[in-house]
Coordinates of C-alpha atoms in Angstrom, one line a residue:
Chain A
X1 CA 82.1 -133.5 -73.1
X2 CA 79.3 -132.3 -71.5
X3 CA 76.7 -130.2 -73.1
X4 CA 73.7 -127.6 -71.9
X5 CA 71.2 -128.0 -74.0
X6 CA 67.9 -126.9 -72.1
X7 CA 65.6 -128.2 -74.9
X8 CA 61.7 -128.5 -74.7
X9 CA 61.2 -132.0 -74.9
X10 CA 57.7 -131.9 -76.2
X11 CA 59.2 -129.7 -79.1
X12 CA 58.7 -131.4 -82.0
X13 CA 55.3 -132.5 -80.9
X14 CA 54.8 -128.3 -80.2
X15 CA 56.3 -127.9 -84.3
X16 CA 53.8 -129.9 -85.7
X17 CA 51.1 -128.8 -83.5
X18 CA 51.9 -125.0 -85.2
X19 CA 51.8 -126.1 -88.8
X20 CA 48.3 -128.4 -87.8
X21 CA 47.0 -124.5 -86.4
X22 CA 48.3 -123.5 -89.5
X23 CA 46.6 -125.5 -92.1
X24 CA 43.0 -125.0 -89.7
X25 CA 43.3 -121.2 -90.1
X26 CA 43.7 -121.5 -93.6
X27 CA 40.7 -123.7 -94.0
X28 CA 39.0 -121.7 -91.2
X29 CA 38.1 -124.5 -89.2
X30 CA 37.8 -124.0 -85.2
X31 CA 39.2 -127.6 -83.8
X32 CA 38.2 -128.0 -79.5
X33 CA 40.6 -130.7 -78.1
X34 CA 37.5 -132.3 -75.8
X35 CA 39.1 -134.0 -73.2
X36 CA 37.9 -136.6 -70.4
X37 CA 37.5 -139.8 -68.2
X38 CA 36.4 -142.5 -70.3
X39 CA 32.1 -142.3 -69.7
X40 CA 31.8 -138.5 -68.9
X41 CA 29.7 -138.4 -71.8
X42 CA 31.8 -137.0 -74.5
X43 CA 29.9 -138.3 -77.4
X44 CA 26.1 -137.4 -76.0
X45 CA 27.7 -133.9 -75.2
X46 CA 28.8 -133.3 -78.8
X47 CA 25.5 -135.0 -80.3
X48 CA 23.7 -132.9 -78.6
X49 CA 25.8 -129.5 -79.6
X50 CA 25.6 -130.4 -83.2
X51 CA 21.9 -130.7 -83.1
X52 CA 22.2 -127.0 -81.0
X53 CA 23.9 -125.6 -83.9
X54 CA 22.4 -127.0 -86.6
X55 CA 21.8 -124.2 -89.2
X56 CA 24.4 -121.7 -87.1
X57 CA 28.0 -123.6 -87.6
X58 CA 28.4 -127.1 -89.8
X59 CA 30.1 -129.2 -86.7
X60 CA 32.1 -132.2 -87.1
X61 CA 33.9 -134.5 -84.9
X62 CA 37.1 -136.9 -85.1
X63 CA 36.5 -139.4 -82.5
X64 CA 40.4 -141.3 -81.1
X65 CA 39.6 -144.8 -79.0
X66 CA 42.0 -146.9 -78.1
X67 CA 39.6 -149.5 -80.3
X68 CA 36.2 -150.3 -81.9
X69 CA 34.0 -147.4 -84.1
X70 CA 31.4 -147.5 -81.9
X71 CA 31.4 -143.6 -81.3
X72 CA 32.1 -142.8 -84.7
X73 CA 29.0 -145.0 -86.1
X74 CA 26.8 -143.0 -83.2
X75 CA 27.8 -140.0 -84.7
X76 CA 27.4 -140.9 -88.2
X77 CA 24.1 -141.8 -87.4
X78 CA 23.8 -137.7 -86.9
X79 CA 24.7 -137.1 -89.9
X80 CA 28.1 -135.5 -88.9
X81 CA 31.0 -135.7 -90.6
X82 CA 33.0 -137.5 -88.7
X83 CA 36.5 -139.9 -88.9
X84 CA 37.4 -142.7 -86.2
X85 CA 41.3 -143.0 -85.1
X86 CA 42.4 -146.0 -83.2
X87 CA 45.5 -145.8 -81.2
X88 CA 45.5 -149.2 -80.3
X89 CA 46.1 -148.8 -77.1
X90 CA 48.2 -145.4 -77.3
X91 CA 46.2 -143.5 -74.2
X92 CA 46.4 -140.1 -76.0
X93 CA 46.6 -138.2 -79.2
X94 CA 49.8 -136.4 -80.7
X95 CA 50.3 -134.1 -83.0
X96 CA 51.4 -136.1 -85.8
X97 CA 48.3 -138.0 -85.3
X98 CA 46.6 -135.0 -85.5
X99 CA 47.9 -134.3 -88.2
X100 CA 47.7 -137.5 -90.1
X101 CA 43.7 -137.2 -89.3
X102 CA 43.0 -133.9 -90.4
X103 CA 44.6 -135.0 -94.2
X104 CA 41.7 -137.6 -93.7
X105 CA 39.0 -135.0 -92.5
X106 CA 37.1 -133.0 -95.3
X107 CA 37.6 -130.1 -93.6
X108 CA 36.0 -128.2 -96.7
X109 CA 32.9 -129.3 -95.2
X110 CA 32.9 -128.3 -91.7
X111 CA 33.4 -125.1 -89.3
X112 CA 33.9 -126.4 -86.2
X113 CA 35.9 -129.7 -85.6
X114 CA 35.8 -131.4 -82.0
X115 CA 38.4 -133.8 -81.2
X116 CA 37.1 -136.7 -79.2
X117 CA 40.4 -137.6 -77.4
X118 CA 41.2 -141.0 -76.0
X119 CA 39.2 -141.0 -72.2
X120 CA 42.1 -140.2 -69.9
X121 CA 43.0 -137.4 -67.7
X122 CA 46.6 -137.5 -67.3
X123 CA 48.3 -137.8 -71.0
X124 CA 45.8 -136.0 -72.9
X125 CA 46.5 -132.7 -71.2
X126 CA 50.5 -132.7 -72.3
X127 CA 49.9 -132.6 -75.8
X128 CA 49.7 -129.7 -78.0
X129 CA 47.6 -130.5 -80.9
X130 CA 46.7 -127.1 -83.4
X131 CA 43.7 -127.1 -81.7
X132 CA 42.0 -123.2 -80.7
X133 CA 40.3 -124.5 -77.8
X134 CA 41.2 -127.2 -74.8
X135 CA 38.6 -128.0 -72.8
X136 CA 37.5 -131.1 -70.2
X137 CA 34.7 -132.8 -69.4
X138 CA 33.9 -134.1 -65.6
X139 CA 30.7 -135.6 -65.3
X140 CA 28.7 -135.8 -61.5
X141 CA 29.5 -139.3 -60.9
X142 CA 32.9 -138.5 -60.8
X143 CA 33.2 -136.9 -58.1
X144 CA 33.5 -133.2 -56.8
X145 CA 37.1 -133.8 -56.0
X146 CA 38.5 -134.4 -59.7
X147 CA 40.7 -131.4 -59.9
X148 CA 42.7 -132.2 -56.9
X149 CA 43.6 -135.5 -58.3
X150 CA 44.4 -134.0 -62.5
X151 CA 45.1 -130.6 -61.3
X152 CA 47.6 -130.5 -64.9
X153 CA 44.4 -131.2 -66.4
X154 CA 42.1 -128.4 -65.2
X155 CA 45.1 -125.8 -65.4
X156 CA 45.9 -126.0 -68.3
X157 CA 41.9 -126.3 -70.2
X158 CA 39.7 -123.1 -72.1
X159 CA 36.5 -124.3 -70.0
X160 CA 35.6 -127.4 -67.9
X161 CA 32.4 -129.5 -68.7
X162 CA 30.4 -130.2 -65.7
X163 CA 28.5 -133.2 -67.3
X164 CA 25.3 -135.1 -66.0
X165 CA 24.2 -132.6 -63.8
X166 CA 21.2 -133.9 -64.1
X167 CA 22.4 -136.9 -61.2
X168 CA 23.4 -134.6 -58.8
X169 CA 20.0 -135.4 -56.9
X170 CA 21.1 -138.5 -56.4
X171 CA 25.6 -138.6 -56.0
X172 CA 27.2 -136.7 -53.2
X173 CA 28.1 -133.7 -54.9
X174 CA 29.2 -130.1 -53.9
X175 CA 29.1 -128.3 -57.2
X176 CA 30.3 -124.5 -55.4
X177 CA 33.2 -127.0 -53.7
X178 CA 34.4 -128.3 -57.2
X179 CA 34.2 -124.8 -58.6
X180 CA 36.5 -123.5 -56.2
X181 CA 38.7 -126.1 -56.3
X182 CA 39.3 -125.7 -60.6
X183 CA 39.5 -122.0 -60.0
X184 CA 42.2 -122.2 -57.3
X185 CA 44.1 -123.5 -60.4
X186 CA 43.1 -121.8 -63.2
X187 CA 41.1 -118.6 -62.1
X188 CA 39.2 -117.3 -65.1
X189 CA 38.3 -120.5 -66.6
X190 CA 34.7 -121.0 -67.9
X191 CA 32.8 -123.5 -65.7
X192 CA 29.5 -125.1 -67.4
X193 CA 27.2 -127.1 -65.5
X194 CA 24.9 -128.8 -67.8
X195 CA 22.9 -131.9 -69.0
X196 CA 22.9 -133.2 -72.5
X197 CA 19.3 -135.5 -71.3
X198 CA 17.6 -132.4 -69.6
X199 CA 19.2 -129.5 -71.7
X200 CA 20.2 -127.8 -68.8
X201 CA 22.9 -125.7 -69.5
X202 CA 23.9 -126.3 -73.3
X203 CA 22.5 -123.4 -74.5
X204 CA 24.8 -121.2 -72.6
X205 CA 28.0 -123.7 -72.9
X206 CA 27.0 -123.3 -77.0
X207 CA 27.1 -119.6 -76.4
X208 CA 30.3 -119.4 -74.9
X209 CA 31.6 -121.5 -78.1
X210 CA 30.2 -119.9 -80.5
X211 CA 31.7 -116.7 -79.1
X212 CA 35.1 -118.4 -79.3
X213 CA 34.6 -119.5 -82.9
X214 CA 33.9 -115.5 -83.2
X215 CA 37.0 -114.1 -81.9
X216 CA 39.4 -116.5 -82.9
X217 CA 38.1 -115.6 -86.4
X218 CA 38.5 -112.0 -85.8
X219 CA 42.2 -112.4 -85.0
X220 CA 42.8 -113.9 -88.5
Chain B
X1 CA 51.5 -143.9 -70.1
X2 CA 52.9 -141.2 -71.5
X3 CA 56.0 -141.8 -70.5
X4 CA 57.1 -144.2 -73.4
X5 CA 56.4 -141.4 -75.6
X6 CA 58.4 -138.2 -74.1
X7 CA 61.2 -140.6 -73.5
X8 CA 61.4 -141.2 -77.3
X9 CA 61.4 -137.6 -77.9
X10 CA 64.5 -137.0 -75.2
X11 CA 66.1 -139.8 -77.0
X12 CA 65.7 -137.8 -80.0
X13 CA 67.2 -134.7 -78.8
X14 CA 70.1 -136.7 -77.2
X15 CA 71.3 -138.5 -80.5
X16 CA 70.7 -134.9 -82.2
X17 CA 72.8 -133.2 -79.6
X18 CA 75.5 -136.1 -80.9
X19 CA 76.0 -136.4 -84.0
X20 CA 75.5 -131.8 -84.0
X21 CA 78.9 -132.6 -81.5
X22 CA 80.3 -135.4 -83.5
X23 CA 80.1 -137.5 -80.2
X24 CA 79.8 -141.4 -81.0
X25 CA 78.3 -142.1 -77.6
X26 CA 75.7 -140.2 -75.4
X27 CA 76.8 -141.2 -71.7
X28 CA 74.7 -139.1 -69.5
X29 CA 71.4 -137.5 -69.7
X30 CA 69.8 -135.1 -67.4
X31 CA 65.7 -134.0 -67.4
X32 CA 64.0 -131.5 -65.5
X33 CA 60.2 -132.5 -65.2
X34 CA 57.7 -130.7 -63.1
X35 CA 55.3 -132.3 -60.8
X36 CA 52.4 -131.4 -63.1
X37 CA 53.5 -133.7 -65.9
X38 CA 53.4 -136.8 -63.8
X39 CA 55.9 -138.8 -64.6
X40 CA 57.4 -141.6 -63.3
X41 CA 61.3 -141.3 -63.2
X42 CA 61.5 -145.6 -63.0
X43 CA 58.9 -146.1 -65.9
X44 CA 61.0 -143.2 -68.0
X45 CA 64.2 -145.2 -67.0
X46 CA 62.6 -148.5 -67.6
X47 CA 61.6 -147.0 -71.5
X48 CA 65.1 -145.3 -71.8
X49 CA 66.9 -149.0 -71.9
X50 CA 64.8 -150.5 -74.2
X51 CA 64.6 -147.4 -76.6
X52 CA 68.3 -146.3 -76.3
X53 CA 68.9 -150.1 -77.6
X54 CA 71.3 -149.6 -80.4
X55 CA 71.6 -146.2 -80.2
X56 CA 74.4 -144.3 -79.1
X57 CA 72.8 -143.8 -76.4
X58 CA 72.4 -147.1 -74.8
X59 CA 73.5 -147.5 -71.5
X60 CA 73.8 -143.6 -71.0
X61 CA 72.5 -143.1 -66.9
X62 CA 69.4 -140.8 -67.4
X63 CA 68.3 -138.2 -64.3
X64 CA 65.2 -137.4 -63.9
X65 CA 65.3 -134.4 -62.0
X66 CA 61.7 -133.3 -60.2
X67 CA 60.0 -129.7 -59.9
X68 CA 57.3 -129.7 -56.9
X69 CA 54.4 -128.0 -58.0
X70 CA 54.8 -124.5 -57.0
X71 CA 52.7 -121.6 -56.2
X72 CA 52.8 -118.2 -55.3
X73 CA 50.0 -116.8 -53.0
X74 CA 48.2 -114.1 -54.5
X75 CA 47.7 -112.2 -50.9
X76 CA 50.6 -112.7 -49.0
X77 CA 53.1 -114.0 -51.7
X78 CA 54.4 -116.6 -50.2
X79 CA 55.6 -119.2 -52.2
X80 CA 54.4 -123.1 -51.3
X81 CA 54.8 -125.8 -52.9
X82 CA 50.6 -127.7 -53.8
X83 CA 49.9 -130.7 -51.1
X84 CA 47.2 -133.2 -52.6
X85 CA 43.7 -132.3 -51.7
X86 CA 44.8 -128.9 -49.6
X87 CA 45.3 -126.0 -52.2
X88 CA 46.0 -123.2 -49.4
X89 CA 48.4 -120.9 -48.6
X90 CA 49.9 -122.2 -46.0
X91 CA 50.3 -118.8 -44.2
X92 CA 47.1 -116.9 -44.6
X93 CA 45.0 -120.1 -45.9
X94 CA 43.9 -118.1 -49.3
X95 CA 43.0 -120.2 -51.8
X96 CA 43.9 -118.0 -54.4
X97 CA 47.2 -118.6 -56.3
X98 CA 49.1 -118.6 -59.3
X99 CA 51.5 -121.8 -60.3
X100 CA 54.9 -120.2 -60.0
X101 CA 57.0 -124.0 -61.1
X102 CA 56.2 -127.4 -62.0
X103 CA 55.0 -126.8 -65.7
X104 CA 59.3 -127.8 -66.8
X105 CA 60.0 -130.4 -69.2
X106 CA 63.2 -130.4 -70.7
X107 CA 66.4 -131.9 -71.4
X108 CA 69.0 -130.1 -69.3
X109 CA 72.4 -131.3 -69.8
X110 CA 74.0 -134.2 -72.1
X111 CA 77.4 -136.1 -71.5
X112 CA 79.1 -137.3 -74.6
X113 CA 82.2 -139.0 -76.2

């Protein structure tokens, strides 16, 4: 017998990721999916945003590595909330992990929850989590030509990070090229040149989320 | 490596699809991926045996069938499908575009007993 089925096979994953959106609304806590190479400087970028909005939004921060707490004990150190998940060697978070994490979170105590995901360009961006926001980070170093190689990546991301922009002095790197190629493949996306060490560009990249945080509560 | 995990979710939908049909064995599955999940048909295949082990499903041949990554120029509409590292319209070389294909992942047809 054969059957047509024509079923989503990320579907279940896409279920629970609705009833994690869900049970954030009803807390009223924005979660950003922040997603990246390992070393774009995910956890300097989010230090440095919680100490921005200290006073404005209560930030906190569930950091996934494949192993060790080394993130979560630098954010600690902030005084953020925060909860470490270890996939132990799963190169990405799912929504049932997502899931299983925010029953761990107080999410009583917080307004704004990034997810740290697991360093890794290709997997991460398949996953539907709950979360209101996607976006990347792509630090200088990497290399202007990033979106050509994860172009799933940059298409389907709220805003892209560009991270360490205080190195471009010293890397080949054509900022106005890498712009043009992320908007070739997603057109009105948000681009954000900044550096967590100089403070170049955070204020307006804290703008932009904070508008976010806005609207998405206005549609509630 | 995502790959291990999407193939335990089409293995999921396959033994669903059985035992809905009252099938005792699953012998072919078919999957339309687009480019832009990047997977590897032999690493999918590879995760299948081992997963399907005990299942009705073991031994079923799975297809992986792929979507090229498709656009549609915003100009001229033509429709091409995205080389690596030359996002262009082939015809009037705009590089503005809107990804017509390649997003697909699903199970497309299912072969039982």
């Amino acid at each position: 017998m054969q059957v047509k089925v024509l079923t989503e096979i990320l579907q279940a994953n896409d279920a629970q990721a609705s009833s994690n959106r869900q049970l954030l609304d009803r807390k009223g806590v924005f979660l950003v999916n922040v997603m990246s190479s390992p070393g774009s400087g995910k956890t300097t970028f989010l230090i440095d945003v919680a100490r921005r909005l200290k006073g404005r939004v209560r930030v906190g921060v569930i950091e996934a590595d494949v192993a060790s707490t080394v993130d979560a004990e630098k954010v600690a150190r902030e005084g953020i909330p925060v909860l470490q998940i270890n996939t132990g060697g799963g190169c990405h978070i799912e929504a049932r992990q997502m899931a299983d994490a925010l029953t761990r979170f107080p999410l009583q105590d917080v307004d704004v929850l990034f997810l740290e995901n697991v360093g890794n360009l290709v997997c991460t961006a398949g996953y539907r989590l709950g979360e209101h926001r996607r976006i990347v980070i792509a630090s200088v170093p990497e290399g202007d030509d990033k979106p050509y190689k994860y172009p799933t990546m940059f298409h389907v991301v709220d805003a892209v990070v560009v991270s360490k922009a205080d190195l471009v002095p010293y890397v080949k790197y054509d900022f106005d090229e890498f712009s043009r190629a992320v908007r070739s493949i997603n057109r009105e996306v948000g681009i954000f040149r900044l550096s967590a060490v100089t403070g170049e560009g955070m204020d307006a990249w804290c703008s932009w989320l904070l508008e976010q945080v806005r609207s998405a509560g206005g549609q509630s | 490596m995502h790959e291990l995990s999407i193939t335990q979710s089409l293995l999921d939908i396959a033994l669903e699809q059985a035992r809905t049909h009252g099938a005792t064995r699953v012998s072919k599955i078919r999957v339309v991926a687009g480019a832009m999940h990047n997977l590897v048909d032999d690493s999918m295949r590879f995760c299948f045996e081992i997963l399907s082990r005990g299942t009705a499903a073991e031994g079923a041949d799975l297809t992986v069938e792929t979507v090229p990554a498709t656009a549609r120029c915003r100009g001229c509409q033509e429709r091409f499908e995205l080389q690596p590292y030359d996002w262009r319209c082939p015809k009037c070389q705009s590089r503005e575009f809107d990804l017509v294909a390649g997003n697909e992942l699903l199970v497309s047809e299912i072969e039982m007993e």
